[in-house]
Amino acid sequence: MDELKDSQISKELQGLLSDKRQIESELSALPELKLDDAIRNGLAQGKRRTRQRARWRTSMQLGGALVCIFILLTGFIRVSPAFASIMKEIPGFSRFVELIDYDSSLKSALDNEFMQHVGVSAESNGYKATVESIMADRQRLIILYTVEGPGIDQNTDFVDYKLDNANGDPLEAGIRSSYYYQDPEDMKDGKLYDYLDVMLGSNQEMPEQIMFALKPGEEWLELPFSIDHEKFAHMKEQIDLNKTFEIAGQSFTINDILITPLQVTVHFESKTNHEIRANSFINMVLEDEQGRRYTSDGGFGTLDDGLFERNFQSGFFAKPKELTLRIEGLHLSEKGKTFVVNTDTMETLKSPLSNIRLVHAEEKEDHYEIKIEMQGLDNISSTVGYTFFEHKGSFRDAAGNSYDILDRSGTQMEWRSGEENVANYYYNIPKADYVQPLTFDVDQYPGYVEESISIRIK
Amino acid sequence: MEKDEKELLATAGIKGDESALLKRIDADKDKMYGIAYSYMRNQADALEAVQETVCRVWIKRKTLREPKYFTTWMMRILITVCMDERKKQRREYVTVDDRMNHSLTDDIGDETAIKIDMGERVKQLPNPYRMVVVLKYYRDLTITDIAELLEKPDGTIRTWLNKGLKLLRIDTKEEKEVWEEYGRTEGQPNIERVARTSE
């Protein structure tokens, strides 16, 4: 143990003392109001961050023209008191429990011992990946994994993965991953805990065998595992409903509902409207006879598509006697709007709303990235993500040449935590000698009608 | 505020009662700002650190098992936030060469010179030395308090303090040697240096 030798460091201590007096005098004028603001803003930011979970990364492995829409923010979900208390005692497992804490289906499944232990590991070049456990039913698969190795830390953004069936074909599914804000404290054991949330596409069967691989470094680590179908073979409830309702002047029919342990899927049908585009329902939930609410965070298809479906948290294990679908309004936008910008001068020449504008265009290796900012969104408008430009859409320059927006498996957007209701949307466009300005067709933009609807479905 | 009341507020706050949580945080806000300001040395960064801390307090509130340790728990989060922030700033602004040149001031006559120099010197200390120096010499925490906050043995804190003070050494000839020694022995900052030079 080193002894502090005061004689040697007296100059330093003298300097520190003097500087401390300076700091103390600066501190005597406490910015009381600003400090209170910072505390309040911090709380609001925390609530937002809990809901939005830093950043979502959604990817799709879908055949055909299926579109997968996930609502980016979900409401708060009640915590069951007995939740997974045993699981929390298993070392390391508490991190997974925290990760899935927002999802009442998964918590309930954990409580009901629906977890399947896997324990498959692969190692290479100092990297190690392990599939610890899975949860699966006929619609949804959760893969809980850890990754460790050089450079894997709380800033690790995205670990690339492959998810194929036994034949090596990619699963047709909506897959969510890497959405967690990681705190350095959470990385004490050097492991990154994360999970993939896989929602199978309509009419897809859950495979028996999954060829899963992760790429934490330069190499793929193969982590194949099988799914025990016995665990969920009889866990299914189907309700045929065929009920039509109207909201904000738009007509929708609920065809049927499928309830399994990890998910409730409601199948809808809509009538096309040529002027108005229905974007998403506001605060759509299922509520049971005890007032328990099951939220939705998206599903396959868009409201404008004809047939589409929405997934809800499942109350399968709670066995609700009644279920009511509640909706508080509809996000909608006018069809036929354009967004006209000059990416050289950064001017926004035409926009469906004045608070939507081009703020940045950057030359990347093989494309340009443009950043569009939506400002001043109110609380309802900021709770959803908009496909501002159509997925895999195109745009035109002033000479009439048409170009494709480069595919990025969907709209990439971000919320900047700490700033009130600003969302940024990113699109990639090819490198070309454009004749400015560029005209983009707008798909969805903020706008809504509030109207309460409730439909008994069980 | 009474101890019991603090605990009650913390308990309610953890369960999601926002106004209770705000009241509980309010009881520690001076302390929190004091540490943040002494570390960051400017109002804007200190307020940002407080805001980020409260944000994490909300997100992680369910991980606090004993409401009576709320203050320690929150201060730990604050310390992590501050040190994180420092790392970010360094990546953005400081290069090794800058630091060497900047630290090698020749003229250290009167107290003012030492003071100005000292503020800058403390700012440029790598962590965890900077944090322990701030907690000990600017916020008057005891070694035991610091050890509890950083979840390290007392001996480790003493070693860090000693090293921190050595790195603050004002004798210019000796300083260069100390920094060079630091560069040879510390793993993490070396990695940062490599990263910086490639930027």
XYZ file of C-alpha atoms in Angstrom:
657
model
C 0.000 0.000 0.000
C 1.450 3.350 -1.038
C 1.698 5.951 1.659
C 0.792 9.465 0.693
C 3.830 11.580 1.295
C 2.408 14.979 2.061
C 5.724 16.789 1.888
C 6.198 15.667 -1.700
C 2.771 16.630 -2.801
C 2.139 19.722 -0.732
C 2.182 21.917 -3.810
C -0.476 19.765 -5.333
C -2.594 19.820 -2.197
C -2.205 23.555 -1.956
C -3.300 23.866 -5.559
C -6.241 21.541 -4.996
C -7.362 23.424 -1.916
C -7.211 26.689 -3.759
C -9.121 25.290 -6.721
C -11.655 23.747 -4.369
C -12.356 27.179 -2.870
C -12.959 28.471 -6.372
C -15.367 25.625 -7.164
C -17.153 26.117 -3.854
C -17.691 29.786 -4.523
C -19.114 28.907 -7.931
C -21.337 26.329 -6.295
C -22.715 28.786 -3.733
C -24.992 30.196 -6.423
C -26.968 27.048 -7.062
C -29.047 27.270 -10.260
C -32.118 26.080 -8.346
C -34.652 26.399 -11.162
C -32.403 24.872 -13.776
C -31.570 22.028 -11.442
C -35.260 21.329 -10.826
C -35.820 21.386 -14.574
C -32.977 18.948 -15.133
C -34.482 16.574 -12.572
C -37.950 16.768 -14.100
C -36.574 16.384 -17.620
C -34.542 13.415 -16.471
C -37.661 11.695 -15.196
C -39.557 12.401 -18.409
C -36.590 11.187 -20.421
C -36.424 8.014 -18.334
C -40.069 7.306 -18.975
C -39.601 7.811 -22.686
C -36.483 5.713 -22.769
C -38.195 2.888 -20.936
C -40.906 2.899 -23.510
C -38.874 3.410 -26.592
C -36.004 1.266 -25.390
C -33.269 3.340 -26.934
C -33.494 2.264 -30.504
C -35.359 -0.469 -32.199
C -33.890 -2.456 -34.898
C -36.457 -4.315 -36.832
C -35.644 -6.544 -39.674
C -37.715 -8.627 -41.932
C -37.177 -11.859 -43.652
C -40.383 -11.881 -45.570
C -41.270 -13.429 -48.843
C -43.688 -11.832 -51.240
C -45.092 -8.375 -50.757
C -45.744 -8.678 -47.038
C -45.002 -5.590 -45.076
C -44.237 -5.744 -41.433
C -45.128 -2.787 -39.315
C -44.093 -2.425 -35.746
C -45.330 0.396 -33.690
C -42.240 1.800 -32.136
C -43.561 2.769 -28.776
C -45.648 0.642 -26.543
C -47.597 1.681 -23.510
C -46.697 0.778 -20.019
C -47.444 -2.716 -18.952
C -48.323 -3.691 -15.447
C -45.894 -5.805 -13.512
C -47.206 -9.010 -12.033
C -46.151 -9.120 -8.396
C -44.966 -12.720 -8.302
C -43.135 -12.212 -11.525
C -40.282 -14.534 -12.151
C -38.992 -14.252 -8.622
C -37.354 -17.647 -8.805
C -35.701 -16.916 -12.127
C -34.134 -13.785 -10.724
C -32.154 -15.882 -8.293
C -30.331 -17.768 -11.041
C -27.011 -15.966 -11.651
C -26.974 -13.995 -14.845
C -30.591 -14.706 -15.498
C -31.745 -11.528 -13.858
C -30.386 -9.599 -16.838
C -32.721 -11.462 -19.146
C -35.552 -10.893 -16.732
C -34.822 -7.171 -16.911
C -34.678 -7.289 -20.687
C -38.093 -8.823 -21.059
C -39.543 -6.813 -18.202
C -41.610 -4.668 -20.535
C -43.371 -7.617 -22.109
C -46.199 -9.071 -20.071
C -46.570 -12.122 -22.348
C -42.982 -13.095 -21.783
C -43.152 -12.450 -18.061
C -46.265 -14.505 -17.743
C -44.675 -17.270 -19.821
C -41.648 -17.231 -17.520
C -43.859 -17.431 -14.458
C -45.549 -20.432 -15.988
C -42.307 -22.243 -16.700
C -42.708 -21.909 -20.415
C -38.979 -21.443 -20.880
C -36.950 -24.071 -22.723
C -33.322 -24.375 -21.692
C -30.897 -24.600 -24.606
C -27.323 -23.926 -23.445
C -25.653 -24.116 -26.847
C -22.325 -22.265 -27.116
C -19.824 -21.570 -29.840
C -16.398 -19.984 -29.564
C -13.884 -18.631 -32.011
C -11.036 -16.114 -31.926
C -11.813 -14.971 -28.409
C -15.511 -14.509 -29.079
C -18.099 -16.619 -27.363
C -21.818 -16.743 -27.987
C -24.375 -18.775 -26.083
C -28.053 -19.405 -26.634
C -29.101 -19.729 -23.021
C -32.802 -20.385 -23.398
C -35.753 -19.940 -25.691
C -39.476 -19.458 -25.416
C -41.612 -20.610 -28.287
C -45.202 -21.176 -29.305
C -46.772 -21.559 -32.728
C -46.498 -17.829 -33.544
C -43.509 -16.411 -31.761
C -39.975 -17.366 -30.744
C -37.751 -15.636 -28.210
C -34.031 -16.442 -28.290
C -32.138 -15.346 -25.178
C -28.420 -15.167 -25.815
C -25.173 -13.777 -24.505
C -22.147 -12.590 -26.418
C -18.692 -11.794 -25.107
C -15.332 -11.027 -26.619
C -13.019 -8.219 -27.748
C -14.845 -4.956 -28.245
C -18.160 -6.235 -26.953
C -19.270 -3.622 -24.454
C -22.203 -1.437 -23.576
C -21.740 0.462 -26.800
C -22.139 -2.647 -28.921
C -24.956 -1.703 -31.145
C -25.940 -4.669 -33.159
C -24.712 -8.231 -33.361
C -25.423 -9.605 -36.803
C -27.420 -12.815 -36.905
C -28.702 -15.507 -39.243
C -31.955 -17.255 -38.594
C -32.776 -20.118 -40.917
C -34.871 -23.278 -40.861
C -33.350 -26.763 -41.103
C -33.120 -26.433 -44.903
C -31.085 -23.284 -44.577
C -33.905 -21.010 -45.755
C -34.427 -17.784 -43.809
C -37.464 -17.821 -41.531
C -40.293 -15.701 -42.816
C -40.740 -13.509 -39.840
C -40.539 -10.099 -38.299
C -37.491 -10.047 -36.064
C -36.558 -7.516 -33.449
C -33.191 -7.309 -31.803
C -30.586 -5.183 -30.075
C -32.954 -2.714 -28.669
C -31.551 -2.199 -25.302
C -29.898 0.709 -23.825
C -27.011 -0.925 -21.992
C -25.601 0.555 -18.875
C -21.923 -0.005 -18.110
C -23.028 -1.433 -14.768
C -24.934 -4.123 -16.617
C -21.779 -5.291 -18.325
C -19.840 -6.146 -15.198
C -19.372 -9.757 -16.230
C -18.272 -8.665 -19.718
C -21.275 -10.328 -21.322
C -23.840 -8.682 -23.494
C -27.289 -10.053 -22.752
C -29.794 -9.698 -25.511
C -32.567 -11.502 -27.259
C -34.188 -11.879 -30.611
C -37.919 -11.574 -30.785
C -39.171 -13.502 -33.790
C -42.754 -13.185 -34.957
C -43.548 -15.680 -37.673
C -45.324 -14.455 -40.773
C -48.931 -15.423 -41.409
C -49.460 -19.120 -42.004
C -45.847 -19.947 -41.251
C -45.219 -22.966 -39.067
C -42.773 -22.886 -36.198
C -39.818 -25.074 -37.277
C -38.560 -27.961 -35.137
C -34.973 -27.014 -35.805
C -33.462 -23.534 -36.023
C -30.139 -22.820 -37.667
C -29.110 -19.798 -35.693
C -25.789 -17.962 -35.981
C -24.306 -14.813 -34.481
C -21.405 -12.738 -35.719
C -19.900 -10.802 -32.823
C -16.509 -10.451 -34.560
C -15.406 -11.364 -38.051
C -16.630 -14.938 -37.982
C -20.033 -16.527 -37.730
C -20.625 -18.590 -34.602
C -23.096 -21.362 -35.398
C -25.658 -22.016 -32.672
C -28.208 -24.522 -33.964
C -30.975 -25.569 -31.569
C -34.252 -27.440 -31.624
C -37.647 -26.383 -30.375
C -39.740 -28.691 -28.233
C -43.206 -28.497 -29.778
C -44.732 -30.621 -27.008
C -44.510 -27.600 -24.733
C -47.124 -25.685 -26.694
C -48.892 -28.262 -28.863
C -52.271 -27.799 -27.201
C -51.913 -24.188 -26.180
C -54.115 -22.377 -28.639
C -57.471 -20.654 -28.687
C -59.132 -19.503 -31.897
C -62.103 -17.086 -31.991
C -63.978 -16.438 -35.243
C -65.642 -13.053 -34.956
C -66.443 -11.330 -38.249
C -67.417 -7.954 -36.760
C -67.232 -4.629 -38.629
C -66.627 -1.222 -37.038
C -66.014 2.330 -38.185
C -63.502 4.766 -36.826
C -62.781 8.274 -38.165
C -64.951 7.423 -41.141
C -62.897 4.365 -42.072
C -64.355 0.858 -42.047
C -62.598 -2.197 -40.612
C -63.643 -5.804 -39.984
C -62.188 -8.110 -37.339
C -62.145 -11.548 -38.923
C -60.707 -13.754 -36.202
C -58.363 -13.923 -33.218
C -55.638 -16.448 -32.368
C -54.499 -16.683 -28.748
C -51.293 -18.525 -27.824
C -48.998 -18.174 -24.769
C -46.671 -15.556 -26.250
C -48.998 -13.640 -28.498
C -52.556 -12.752 -29.403
C -53.060 -12.063 -33.101
C -56.118 -10.177 -34.324
C -56.805 -10.496 -38.056
C -58.367 -7.387 -39.632
C -59.684 -6.463 -43.028
C -59.991 -2.884 -44.311
C -61.718 -1.159 -47.212
C -59.494 0.980 -49.410
C -60.083 4.721 -49.350
C -58.603 6.692 -52.250
C -58.140 9.952 -50.406
C -57.263 9.022 -46.873
C -54.595 6.645 -45.767
C -55.280 4.953 -42.421
C -51.873 4.618 -40.753
C -52.396 3.102 -37.334
C -54.795 2.847 -34.435
C -54.259 5.033 -31.406
C -53.840 3.228 -28.095
C -55.274 -0.044 -29.269
C -55.504 -2.553 -26.420
C -57.326 -5.691 -25.426
C -58.911 -5.481 -22.005
C -60.199 -8.397 -19.961
C -63.020 -8.583 -17.408
C -60.636 -7.633 -14.612
C -59.413 -4.517 -16.366
C -56.077 -6.031 -17.315
C -54.868 -4.420 -20.521
C -52.871 -6.144 -23.224
C -51.080 -3.759 -25.552
C -50.164 -4.144 -29.177
C -46.790 -3.373 -30.650
C -47.442 -4.013 -34.289
C -47.908 -6.888 -36.643
C -47.939 -7.787 -40.297
C -49.547 -5.665 -42.966
C -50.698 -2.068 -43.013
C -54.147 -0.683 -42.276
C -54.403 0.251 -45.912
C -53.592 -3.200 -47.181
C -56.886 -5.038 -47.144
C -55.855 -7.911 -44.895
C -53.579 -7.139 -41.976
C -52.953 -8.393 -38.473
C -51.948 -6.927 -35.155
C -50.171 -8.700 -32.300
C -51.026 -8.169 -28.662
C -49.544 -9.158 -25.359
C -51.029 -12.474 -24.392
C -53.082 -13.212 -21.313
C -53.099 -16.897 -22.188
C -52.013 -18.104 -18.764
C -54.377 -15.702 -16.965
C -57.254 -17.326 -18.896
C -59.445 -14.223 -19.253
C -63.171 -14.930 -19.616
C -63.870 -11.787 -21.591
C -61.836 -9.695 -23.993
C -62.698 -6.287 -25.416
C -60.771 -4.454 -28.102
C -60.438 -0.740 -27.338
C -59.174 1.895 -29.740
C -58.916 5.627 -29.020
C -58.477 6.982 -32.503
C -56.828 6.668 -35.866
C -53.621 8.093 -37.288
C -54.253 9.069 -40.871
C -52.818 11.165 -43.655
C -53.928 12.460 -47.009
C -52.843 10.523 -50.025
C -51.000 12.062 -52.975
C -48.658 14.365 -51.024
C -45.090 15.027 -52.115
C -41.873 16.073 -50.396
C -39.655 18.192 -52.632
C -36.092 18.986 -51.587
C -32.838 20.253 -52.969
C -30.115 18.075 -51.470
C -27.391 20.470 -52.683
C -28.740 23.594 -51.021
C -30.570 21.657 -48.266
C -33.799 23.480 -49.022
C -37.166 21.908 -48.341
C -39.377 23.227 -51.118
C -42.560 21.292 -50.459
C -43.656 19.245 -47.487
C -46.972 17.844 -46.250
C -46.352 19.660 -42.949
C -44.173 22.682 -42.281
C -42.426 20.962 -39.375
C -41.087 18.185 -41.596
C -37.907 19.148 -43.393
C -34.651 17.927 -44.808
C -31.881 18.669 -42.317
C -28.893 16.741 -43.544
C -27.527 14.958 -46.598
C -24.287 13.100 -46.405
C -22.187 11.339 -48.987
C -21.356 7.809 -47.910
C -19.211 5.250 -49.658
C -21.793 4.095 -52.157
C -24.864 6.218 -51.473
C -26.162 9.438 -50.020
C -27.880 9.376 -46.654
C -30.566 11.954 -46.165
C -31.966 12.873 -42.794
C -35.448 14.242 -42.410
C -36.542 15.829 -39.182
C -40.071 15.926 -37.829
C -40.293 18.565 -35.152
C -42.834 19.556 -32.559
C -44.774 16.308 -32.641
C -47.432 16.212 -29.961
C -47.753 13.319 -27.550
C -50.063 11.336 -29.781
C -48.147 11.972 -32.991
C -44.822 11.061 -31.469
C -45.943 7.659 -30.300
C -45.725 6.031 -33.700
C -43.202 5.623 -36.450
C -44.209 6.748 -39.925
C -43.182 5.198 -43.197
C -42.680 8.701 -44.531
C -41.618 7.347 -47.909
C -43.000 4.091 -49.140
C -40.871 1.057 -48.371
C -38.758 0.319 -51.449
C -40.275 3.387 -53.074
C -38.808 5.641 -55.727
C -38.317 9.367 -56.368
C -37.776 11.673 -59.324
C -35.330 14.429 -60.111
C -36.215 17.628 -61.982
C -35.237 16.067 -65.303
C -37.851 13.382 -64.785
C -35.390 10.555 -64.068
C -36.679 8.029 -61.587
C -34.485 6.453 -58.902
C -35.128 3.848 -56.236
C -34.784 4.608 -52.564
C -32.180 2.071 -51.457
C -33.620 -0.764 -49.446
C -32.810 -0.717 -45.809
C -35.334 -3.280 -44.652
C -37.771 -0.611 -43.697
C -37.751 2.912 -42.468
C -34.932 3.754 -40.163
C -35.759 6.318 -37.593
C -34.555 7.489 -34.261
C -35.768 9.436 -31.345
C -33.228 11.607 -29.764
C -33.712 11.125 -26.075
C -33.366 14.338 -24.176
C -35.057 16.346 -26.869
C -38.740 16.886 -26.850
C -40.619 15.086 -29.551
C -38.217 15.273 -32.417
C -37.901 12.293 -34.688
C -35.336 11.801 -37.414
C -35.906 9.644 -40.432
C -33.060 8.342 -42.536
C -33.182 7.246 -46.141
C -30.469 6.206 -48.543
C -30.504 7.301 -52.144
C -28.102 6.294 -54.898
C -25.160 8.416 -55.961
C -26.112 10.144 -59.190
C -25.903 13.485 -60.985
C -29.292 14.686 -59.941
C -31.011 17.623 -61.495
C -32.377 19.350 -58.399
C -34.882 19.398 -56.844
C -35.873 15.831 -55.963
C -39.509 14.820 -55.562
C -40.510 12.018 -53.200
C -44.006 10.597 -52.834
C -45.105 10.722 -49.229
C -46.643 7.641 -47.695
C -47.436 8.434 -44.061
C -47.031 11.614 -42.083
C -48.337 12.797 -38.690
C -52.059 13.429 -38.319
C -54.888 11.792 -36.378
C -58.538 11.746 -35.327
C -59.488 10.829 -31.769
C -62.541 8.597 -31.427
C -63.173 5.859 -28.872
C -64.308 2.438 -30.012
C -64.783 -0.772 -28.069
C -65.631 -4.160 -29.506
C -66.298 -7.248 -27.454
C -64.353 -10.091 -28.971
C -64.754 -12.761 -26.306
C -36.333 15.461 5.915
C -36.582 12.580 8.389
C -34.879 9.294 7.619
C -38.168 7.387 7.714
C -39.830 9.829 5.380
C -36.976 9.485 2.920
C -37.330 5.730 2.985
C -41.088 5.917 2.474
C -40.636 8.249 -0.485
C -37.970 6.006 -1.983
C -40.199 2.945 -1.565
C -43.123 4.661 -3.285
C -40.822 6.090 -5.943
C -39.415 2.676 -6.820
C -42.943 1.419 -7.284
C -43.539 4.130 -9.858
C -44.949 7.004 -7.793
C -43.376 9.868 -9.715
C -44.039 12.655 -7.270
C -42.607 10.608 -4.400
C -39.531 9.850 -6.476
C -39.089 13.529 -7.339
C -39.350 14.449 -3.662
C -36.822 11.810 -2.742
C -34.407 12.986 -5.432
C -34.977 16.577 -4.326
C -33.597 15.713 -0.890
C -30.264 14.838 -2.501
C -30.165 17.333 -5.310
C -27.576 19.671 -3.764
C -25.254 16.783 -3.105
C -25.765 15.437 -6.590
C -25.173 18.796 -8.257
C -22.136 19.401 -6.050
C -20.428 16.259 -7.261
C -21.494 16.784 -10.868
C -20.287 20.387 -10.891
C -16.989 19.666 -9.164
C -16.345 16.952 -11.691
C -17.604 18.654 -14.844
C -16.562 22.172 -13.834
C -19.331 23.891 -15.718
C -23.039 24.344 -15.197
C -24.322 22.966 -18.488
C -22.457 19.669 -18.235
C -23.313 19.307 -14.545
C -27.024 19.804 -15.239
C -26.863 17.337 -18.086
C -25.243 14.770 -15.818
C -27.994 15.295 -13.234
C -30.651 14.872 -15.903
C -29.091 11.693 -17.245
C -28.768 10.350 -13.713
C -32.449 10.918 -12.945
C -33.307 9.283 -16.266
C -31.343 6.170 -15.299
C -32.780 6.266 -11.783
C -36.240 5.948 -13.291
C -35.272 3.169 -15.686
C -33.370 1.182 -13.106
C -35.490 1.963 -10.076
C -36.734 -1.600 -9.735
C -33.182 -2.838 -9.283
C -32.841 -0.994 -5.968
C -33.777 -3.592 -3.384
C -33.217 -1.528 -0.220
C -34.906 1.885 -0.391
C -32.808 3.083 2.540
C -29.718 3.001 0.302
C -31.322 5.276 -2.275
C -28.747 8.053 -1.894
C -25.736 5.762 -2.305
C -27.391 4.033 -5.227
C -28.211 7.287 -6.988
C -24.741 8.707 -6.377
C -23.249 5.564 -7.906
C -25.317 6.147 -11.003
C -24.226 9.797 -11.044
C -20.577 8.780 -10.819
C -20.979 6.356 -13.709
C -22.710 9.049 -15.747
C -19.976 11.598 -14.997
C -17.167 9.208 -15.848
C -18.936 8.129 -19.011
C -19.374 11.727 -20.026
C -15.725 12.340 -19.448
C -14.835 9.456 -21.720
C -17.016 10.871 -24.449
C -15.487 14.308 -24.176
C -12.026 12.883 -24.330
C -12.751 10.942 -27.431
C -13.969 14.076 -29.041
C -11.517 16.694 -27.981
C -8.340 15.546 -26.355
C -5.386 14.109 -28.120
C -2.370 12.772 -26.305
C -0.085 15.389 -27.756
C -2.392 18.165 -26.683
C -2.447 16.831 -23.203
C 1.322 16.581 -22.960
C 1.911 20.076 -24.290
C -0.815 21.550 -22.237
C 0.393 20.035 -19.020
C 3.956 21.135 -19.464
C 3.526 24.672 -18.285
C 6.754 26.294 -17.216
C 5.589 29.122 -15.088
C 4.125 28.204 -11.741
C 4.800 31.162 -9.540
C 1.878 32.380 -7.505
C -1.188 30.652 -6.157
C -3.410 31.820 -9.016
C -1.224 30.136 -11.523
C -1.268 26.956 -9.506
C -5.033 27.171 -9.123
C -5.789 27.681 -12.786
C -3.339 25.036 -13.687
C -4.750 22.715 -11.053
C -8.315 22.922 -12.381
C -7.085 21.998 -15.826
C -4.832 19.313 -14.477
C -7.603 17.651 -12.531
C -9.806 17.785 -15.610
C -7.198 15.951 -17.592
C -6.628 13.189 -15.082
C -7.784 9.827 -16.370
C -10.418 7.937 -14.451
C -10.776 6.617 -11.839
C -8.126 9.004 -10.483
C -10.032 12.103 -11.471
C -13.187 10.917 -9.749
C -11.503 9.969 -6.477
C -9.573 13.243 -6.399
C -12.815 15.172 -6.926
C -14.693 13.233 -4.259
C -11.882 13.491 -1.729
C -10.493 16.982 -2.235
C -13.481 18.874 -3.667
C -16.397 17.189 -1.908
C -14.580 16.196 1.287
C -15.744 12.598 1.271
C -13.797 10.178 3.440
C -11.847 7.289 1.948
C -14.464 4.941 3.413
C -17.327 6.907 1.804
C -15.586 6.852 -1.559
C -14.823 3.152 -1.212
C -18.496 2.471 -0.581
C -19.616 4.581 -3.524
C -17.177 3.007 -5.942
C -17.627 -0.448 -4.418
C -13.886 -0.925 -3.944
C -11.733 -1.665 -0.867
C -10.337 1.333 1.049
C -6.821 0.355 -0.011
C -7.690 0.642 -3.692
C -9.074 4.138 -3.174
C -5.892 5.153 -1.343
C -3.775 3.808 -4.191
C -5.866 5.674 -6.740
C -5.659 8.895 -4.767
C -1.924 8.555 -4.452
C -1.537 7.912 -8.139
C -3.898 10.748 -8.986
C -1.835 13.138 -6.910
C 1.343 11.907 -8.542
C -0.158 12.572 -11.932
C -0.988 16.099 -10.764
C 2.619 16.706 -9.855
C 3.648 20.205 -10.679
C 7.372 19.647 -11.033
C 7.634 19.654 -14.793
C 10.584 17.358 -15.156
C 9.086 14.786 -12.875
C 5.684 15.195 -14.465
C 6.797 13.988 -17.822
C 8.227 10.873 -16.233
C 5.057 10.214 -14.294
C 2.856 10.562 -17.353
C 5.159 8.341 -19.334
C 5.066 5.761 -16.605
C 1.294 6.036 -16.587
C 1.255 5.450 -20.325
C 3.306 2.310 -19.963
C 1.370 0.782 -17.127
C -2.259 1.592 -17.791
C -4.019 -0.597 -20.284
C -7.261 1.136 -21.082
C -5.948 4.661 -21.735
C -3.399 3.194 -24.126
C -6.177 1.733 -26.175
C -7.810 5.129 -26.215
C -4.607 6.693 -27.422
C -4.394 4.333 -30.330
C -7.989 5.102 -31.170
C -7.342 8.807 -31.034
C -4.297 8.826 -33.221
C -6.166 6.965 -35.890
C -8.914 9.588 -35.888
